[in-house]
Coordinates of C-alpha atoms and ligand atoms in Angstrom, one line a residue:
M109 CA 0.0 0.0 0.0
I110 CA 2.9 2.3 0.8
K111 CA 6.2 2.1 -1.1
V112 CA 9.2 4.2 -0.1
E113 CA 12.1 4.2 -2.6
H114 CA 15.6 5.5 -1.8
L115 CA 14.2 8.4 0.2
S116 CA 16.7 11.1 1.4
K117 CA 16.4 14.5 3.1
H118 CA 19.5 16.7 3.5
F119 CA 19.4 19.8 5.6
G120 CA 22.6 21.5 4.4
K121 CA 25.3 19.1 5.4
V122 CA 23.1 17.0 7.7
K123 CA 21.8 13.9 6.1
A124 CA 18.6 13.6 8.3
V125 CA 17.4 10.7 6.1
D126 CA 19.9 8.9 3.9
G127 CA 18.5 6.7 1.2
I128 CA 15.9 4.5 2.9
S129 CA 13.5 2.1 1.3
F130 CA 10.6 0.1 2.8
D131 CA 7.1 -1.1 2.0
V132 CA 4.0 -1.2 4.2
N133 CA 1.2 -3.7 3.4
E134 CA -2.4 -2.8 3.8
H135 CA -3.7 -3.0 7.4
E136 CA -0.1 -3.4 8.6
N137 CA 1.4 -1.6 11.5
L138 CA 5.0 -0.6 10.7
V139 CA 7.2 0.9 13.4
L140 CA 10.1 3.2 12.7
L141 CA 12.3 2.7 15.8
G142 CA 15.5 4.6 16.7
T143 CA 17.1 7.0 19.1
S144 CA 16.4 10.7 19.0
G145 CA 17.8 12.5 15.9
C146 CA 18.0 9.3 13.7
G147 CA 15.5 10.7 11.1
K148 CA 12.1 9.3 12.1
T149 CA 10.1 12.5 12.2
T150 CA 11.6 13.7 8.9
T151 CA 10.7 10.4 7.3
L152 CA 7.1 10.6 8.5
K153 CA 6.7 14.2 7.3
M154 CA 7.9 13.2 3.8
L155 CA 5.0 10.8 3.6
N156 CA 2.4 13.5 3.8
R157 CA 4.5 16.1 2.1
L158 CA 5.1 18.4 5.1
I159 CA 8.7 18.0 4.1
E160 CA 9.8 17.5 0.4
P161 CA 12.5 14.9 -0.1
T162 CA 16.0 15.7 -1.5
H163 CA 15.9 12.4 -3.4
G164 CA 13.7 9.4 -3.7
K165 CA 10.0 8.6 -4.2
V166 CA 7.0 7.6 -2.2
F167 CA 4.0 5.7 -3.6
I168 CA 0.7 5.4 -1.8
N169 CA -1.8 3.1 -3.5
N170 CA 0.5 3.0 -6.5
K171 CA 0.3 6.7 -6.9
N172 CA 3.4 8.9 -6.7
I173 CA 2.7 11.4 -4.0
Q174 CA 4.7 14.1 -5.8
E175 CA 2.1 14.1 -8.5
Q176 CA -0.8 14.8 -6.0
Q177 CA -1.9 18.1 -4.5
P178 CA -0.7 18.0 -0.9
E179 CA -4.1 19.0 0.5
I180 CA -5.8 16.1 -1.4
L181 CA -3.1 13.7 -0.4
R182 CA -3.5 14.6 3.3
R183 CA -7.2 13.9 3.3
G184 CA -6.3 10.2 3.1
I185 CA -3.7 10.3 5.8
G186 CA -4.3 10.9 9.5
Y187 CA -1.4 12.4 11.4
V188 CA -0.8 12.2 15.1
L189 CA 1.9 14.8 15.9
Q190 CA 4.7 14.4 18.4
N191 CA 3.6 15.9 21.7
N192 CA 0.0 15.6 20.5
G193 CA 0.0 19.0 18.7
L194 CA -3.5 20.0 19.8
F195 CA -4.5 23.6 19.4
P196 CA -4.5 25.1 22.9
H197 CA -7.2 27.7 22.2
Y198 CA -9.6 25.2 20.6
T199 CA -11.8 23.1 22.8
V200 CA -11.5 19.3 22.6
G201 CA -14.6 19.2 20.4
E202 CA -13.2 21.9 18.1
N203 CA -9.8 20.2 17.9
I204 CA -11.4 16.9 16.8
A205 CA -13.7 18.7 14.3
I206 CA -11.0 20.5 12.4
V207 CA -10.8 18.2 9.4
P208 CA -14.6 17.7 9.0
Q209 CA -15.0 21.5 9.1
L210 CA -12.5 21.9 6.3
L211 CA -14.4 19.2 4.3
N212 CA -17.7 21.1 4.9
W213 CA -19.5 18.3 6.6
D214 CA -22.8 19.3 8.0
K215 CA -23.1 20.1 11.7
K216 CA -25.2 17.1 12.6
Q217 CA -22.7 14.7 10.9
I218 CA -19.8 16.3 12.7
Q219 CA -21.5 16.1 16.1
H220 CA -22.4 12.5 15.5
R221 CA -18.8 11.5 14.4
V222 CA -17.2 13.4 17.3
S223 CA -19.4 11.8 20.0
E224 CA -18.8 8.4 18.4
L225 CA -15.1 8.8 18.6
L226 CA -15.2 10.1 22.2
E227 CA -17.0 7.0 23.2
K228 CA -14.7 4.7 21.4
L229 CA -11.7 6.3 22.9
H230 CA -13.1 6.3 26.4
L231 CA -13.4 10.0 26.8
S232 CA -16.4 11.5 28.6
K233 CA -18.7 13.8 26.7
D234 CA -18.1 16.3 29.5
Y235 CA -14.7 17.0 27.9
L236 CA -16.2 18.4 24.7
N237 CA -16.0 22.0 25.8
V238 CA -12.8 21.7 27.8
Y239 CA -9.4 23.0 26.6
P240 CA -6.5 20.5 26.1
N241 CA -4.4 21.8 29.0
E242 CA -7.2 20.8 31.4
L243 CA -6.8 17.2 30.4
S244 CA -4.2 14.6 31.6
G245 CA -1.5 13.5 29.2
G246 CA -3.3 10.3 28.4
Q247 CA -6.5 12.1 27.6
Q248 CA -4.7 14.6 25.4
Q249 CA -3.2 11.6 23.4
R250 CA -6.7 10.2 23.0
V251 CA -8.0 13.5 21.6
G252 CA -5.0 13.7 19.2
L253 CA -5.9 10.2 18.0
A254 CA -9.5 11.1 17.6
R255 CA -8.6 14.1 15.5
A256 CA -6.5 12.0 13.2
L257 CA -9.2 9.3 12.9
V258 CA -12.2 11.6 12.4
A259 CA -12.5 11.5 8.6
D260 CA -11.6 7.8 8.6
P261 CA -8.4 8.0 6.5
P262 CA -7.0 4.7 5.3
V263 CA -3.5 5.6 6.3
L264 CA -2.4 6.8 9.8
L265 CA 1.0 8.4 10.6
M266 CA 1.8 8.5 14.3
D267 CA 4.8 10.4 15.7
E268 CA 5.8 9.2 19.2
P269 CA 2.1 9.1 20.1
F270 CA 2.6 7.7 23.6
G271 CA 6.0 9.3 24.2
A272 CA 5.0 11.7 26.9
L273 CA 3.1 9.2 29.0
D274 CA 4.1 7.5 32.3
N275 CA 4.5 3.7 32.1
V276 CA 1.2 2.8 33.7
T277 CA -0.9 5.0 31.4
K278 CA 1.2 3.8 28.5
A279 CA 0.4 0.2 29.2
K280 CA -3.3 0.9 29.4
I281 CA -3.4 2.9 26.2
H282 CA -1.4 0.2 24.4
A283 CA -4.0 -2.3 25.3
E284 CA -6.8 0.0 24.2
F285 CA -4.9 0.8 21.0
K286 CA -4.7 -2.9 20.1
A287 CA -8.4 -3.4 20.8
L288 CA -9.7 -0.4 18.8
D289 CA -11.7 -1.6 15.8
E290 CA -11.2 1.6 13.8
L291 CA -7.4 0.9 13.8
K292 CA -7.7 -2.6 12.6
K293 CA -8.5 -1.4 9.1
K294 CA -5.8 1.2 8.9
T295 CA -2.4 1.0 7.4
I296 CA -0.2 2.6 10.2
I297 CA 3.3 3.9 10.3
M298 CA 4.3 4.7 13.9
V299 CA 7.5 6.3 15.2
T300 CA 9.0 5.5 18.5
H301 CA 12.2 5.4 20.4
D302 CA 10.7 2.9 22.9
V303 CA 11.9 -0.7 22.1
Q304 CA 9.2 -2.3 24.1
E305 CA 6.5 -0.2 22.5
A306 CA 7.8 -1.2 19.0
F307 CA 7.7 -4.9 19.9
E308 CA 4.3 -4.6 21.4
L309 CA 2.6 -2.7 18.6
G310 CA 4.6 -3.3 15.5
D311 CA 3.8 -6.1 12.9
R312 CA 7.2 -5.2 11.5
I313 CA 9.9 -2.8 12.7
C314 CA 12.5 -0.7 10.8
L315 CA 15.4 0.0 13.1
M316 CA 17.0 3.3 12.1
D317 CA 20.3 4.9 12.9
R318 CA 21.7 8.2 11.5
G319 CA 19.2 8.5 8.7
R320 CA 19.5 4.9 7.6
I321 CA 17.5 1.7 8.1
I322 CA 19.9 -0.8 9.8
Q323 CA 17.4 -3.7 9.7
Q324 CA 13.7 -4.3 8.9
G325 CA 11.7 -7.3 9.9
T326 CA 9.3 -8.8 12.4
P327 CA 10.1 -8.6 16.1
T328 CA 11.4 -12.2 16.0
D329 CA 13.6 -11.5 13.0
L330 CA 15.3 -8.7 14.9
L331 CA 15.7 -10.8 18.0
F332 CA 16.9 -14.0 16.5
N333 CA 18.5 -12.9 13.3
P334 CA 20.1 -9.5 14.1
R335 CA 21.9 -8.2 11.1
N336 CA 24.8 -6.8 13.1
R337 CA 26.2 -5.7 16.4
F338 CA 24.2 -2.5 16.4
V339 CA 20.9 -4.4 16.2
E340 CA 22.0 -6.8 19.0
G341 CA 23.1 -3.9 21.1
F342 CA 19.9 -2.0 20.7
L343 CA 17.9 -4.9 22.0
K344 CA 20.3 -6.1 24.6
E345 CA 19.1 -4.5 27.8
Q346 CA 15.5 -5.7 27.5
R347 CA 16.2 -8.8 25.6
L348 CA 14.5 -11.4 27.8
L349 CA 11.4 -9.4 28.2
L350 CA 11.2 -8.8 24.4
E351 CA 11.6 -12.5 23.8
F352 CA 8.8 -13.3 26.1
R353 CA 6.6 -10.7 24.4
A354 CA 7.5 -11.7 20.8
I355 CA 7.2 -15.5 21.2
T356 CA 3.7 -17.1 21.0
P357 CA 2.9 -20.6 22.4
P358 CA 2.9 -23.4 19.7
P359 CA -0.5 -23.8 18.0
P360 CA -2.6 -26.7 19.3
P361 CA -3.0 -29.8 17.0
E362 CA -5.7 -29.6 14.3
G363 CA -9.1 -29.3 15.8
G364 CA -7.7 -28.8 19.3
T365 CA -7.6 -25.9 21.7
L366 CA -5.2 -24.5 24.2
R367 CA -6.7 -23.6 27.6
L368 CA -5.3 -22.1 30.7
N369 CA -7.2 -22.7 33.9
G370 CA -10.2 -23.7 31.8
K371 CA -10.2 -20.6 29.5
V372 CA -9.5 -21.0 25.8
L373 CA -6.4 -19.0 24.8
P374 CA -6.8 -16.4 21.9
P375 CA -4.6 -17.2 18.9
D376 CA -2.1 -14.4 19.2
V377 CA -1.2 -14.4 22.9
S378 CA 2.4 -14.0 23.8
M379 CA 4.5 -16.1 26.1
W380 CA 4.5 -13.1 28.5
W381 CA 0.7 -13.1 28.6
V382 CA 0.6 -16.8 29.4
M383 CA 3.1 -16.4 32.1
E384 CA 1.1 -13.6 33.7
Q385 CA -1.9 -15.8 33.9
F386 CA -0.1 -18.2 36.2
K387 CA -1.0 -17.0 39.7
F388 CA 1.4 -19.5 41.3
K389 CA -1.3 -21.0 43.4
G390 CA -1.6 -24.8 43.7
N391 CA -0.9 -26.9 40.6
E392 CA -2.0 -24.6 37.8
S393 CA -1.5 -25.7 34.3
I394 CA -2.2 -25.1 30.6
S395 CA -4.1 -27.9 29.0
V396 CA -4.2 -29.0 25.4
Y397 CA -7.7 -30.3 24.4
D398 CA -8.6 -32.3 21.3
D399 CA -11.7 -31.7 19.2
R400 CA -13.8 -34.0 21.3
D401 CA -13.0 -31.8 24.3
K402 CA -10.7 -34.4 25.8
E403 CA -7.6 -33.3 27.6
I404 CA -4.5 -34.7 26.0
K405 CA -1.7 -32.8 27.6
K406 CA -1.1 -30.8 30.7
L407 CA 1.8 -28.3 31.0
G408 CA 3.0 -26.6 34.2
F409 CA 5.0 -23.4 34.4
E410 CA 8.3 -25.3 34.2
D411 CA 7.2 -27.2 31.1
L412 CA 6.5 -23.8 29.5
M413 CA 9.9 -22.4 30.4
L414 CA 11.5 -25.5 28.9
A415 CA 9.5 -25.2 25.7
F416 CA 10.6 -21.5 25.5
Y417 CA 14.2 -22.4 26.0
Q418 CA 14.0 -25.1 23.2
Y419 CA 12.3 -22.7 20.9
K420 CA 15.0 -20.1 21.4
Q421 CA 17.8 -22.7 20.8
Q422 CA 16.1 -23.7 17.6
K423 CA 15.5 -20.1 16.4
T424 CA 19.1 -19.1 17.1
H425 CA 20.4 -22.0 15.0
E426 CA 18.1 -21.5 12.1
Ligands
ADP686 N1 14.4 21.7 9.7 C1 15.6 21.2 10.0 N2 16.8 21.9 9.7 C2 18.0 21.4 10.0 N3 18.1 20.1 10.6 C3 17.1 19.4 10.8 C4 15.7 19.9 10.6 N4 14.8 19.0 10.9 C5 15.6 17.9 11.4 N5 16.9 18.2 11.4 C6 18.0 17.3 11.8 O1 17.8 16.1 11.2 C7 18.1 15.0 12.0 C8 16.9 14.1 12.2 O2 15.8 14.7 12.8 P1 14.4 14.1 13.1 O3 13.9 13.5 11.9 O4 13.6 15.1 13.8 O5 14.8 12.9 14.1 P2 14.0 12.0 15.1 O6 12.5 12.2 14.8 O7 14.4 10.6 14.8 O8 14.3 12.4 16.5 C9 18.5 15.6 13.3 O9 19.9 15.6 13.3 C10 17.9 17.0 13.3 O10 18.7 17.9 14.0
MG687 MG1 11.0 13.0 16.2

């Protein structure tokens, strides 16, 4: 859906972005990960033409974005700015309604859409007439997201959307983010410097350094097939946690189910999630059931750890 070819941006002698290429599939969430100054924001702004590239091309839906009017292009691209970028002198309602106003929606339609989004993003209607600085950081982020989603654009660009939040709020918003139906049909490029966030939310990750992409791949690609020392070093401190989050339990046999303490496990749970379910009371276990609802295998916490260890061994030697 999005194709970036040899994209560069030079500011005088500074190569902010230095010949990067990547693709994003429809409905995929691609994360640009890297430390401050590596070129993430500049890359994002070239995708909606807030910055014009020095070299290279961008195609969205097979159309070269250079050949489109920037205003028309941006109608199809929601943008969540770094530090939320809300207008301080506009109320929450006015901030969210900016794009629909530009598009001349009628008043009723705007009201309806704004209330719908407030509800989906767990914001009370009482905030409609409140100014952004009266809200908590988490609430401001939600308003920023609502503003980007309001006209239902197929593409969403998010620049450090959760960067300013404390860890507890961040974890909560991550969970909501993953559950939000409006986001499931979007093609998303998200920028972050937070490794855990990248692993939690990204289908694929481009790890950047000094304007270049050092490696792109799935979280498990980066963990188990790092291209070089830089990638290894970047993930080193949080490695064990990242592994637990990136690895999912093996699928059950055909027609069978995996259950933990009686509950069927959803298909995309991480090892970490499973571990968290163990309350370490009595003899808890995960059970594998066959299609006639007959228990065929029981695994305790230690069995799980052993399976994890074996999986890692196998991955590292692939
Ligand atoms: N308008 C600009 N003029 C000059 N240098 C810039 C400009 N914008 C960004 N840069 C430089 O480009 C590099 C990348 O910046 P940026 O894309 O904002 O990085 P990131 O978002 O990864 O922190 C930095 O060295 C920054 O100082
Ligand atoms: Mg930035």
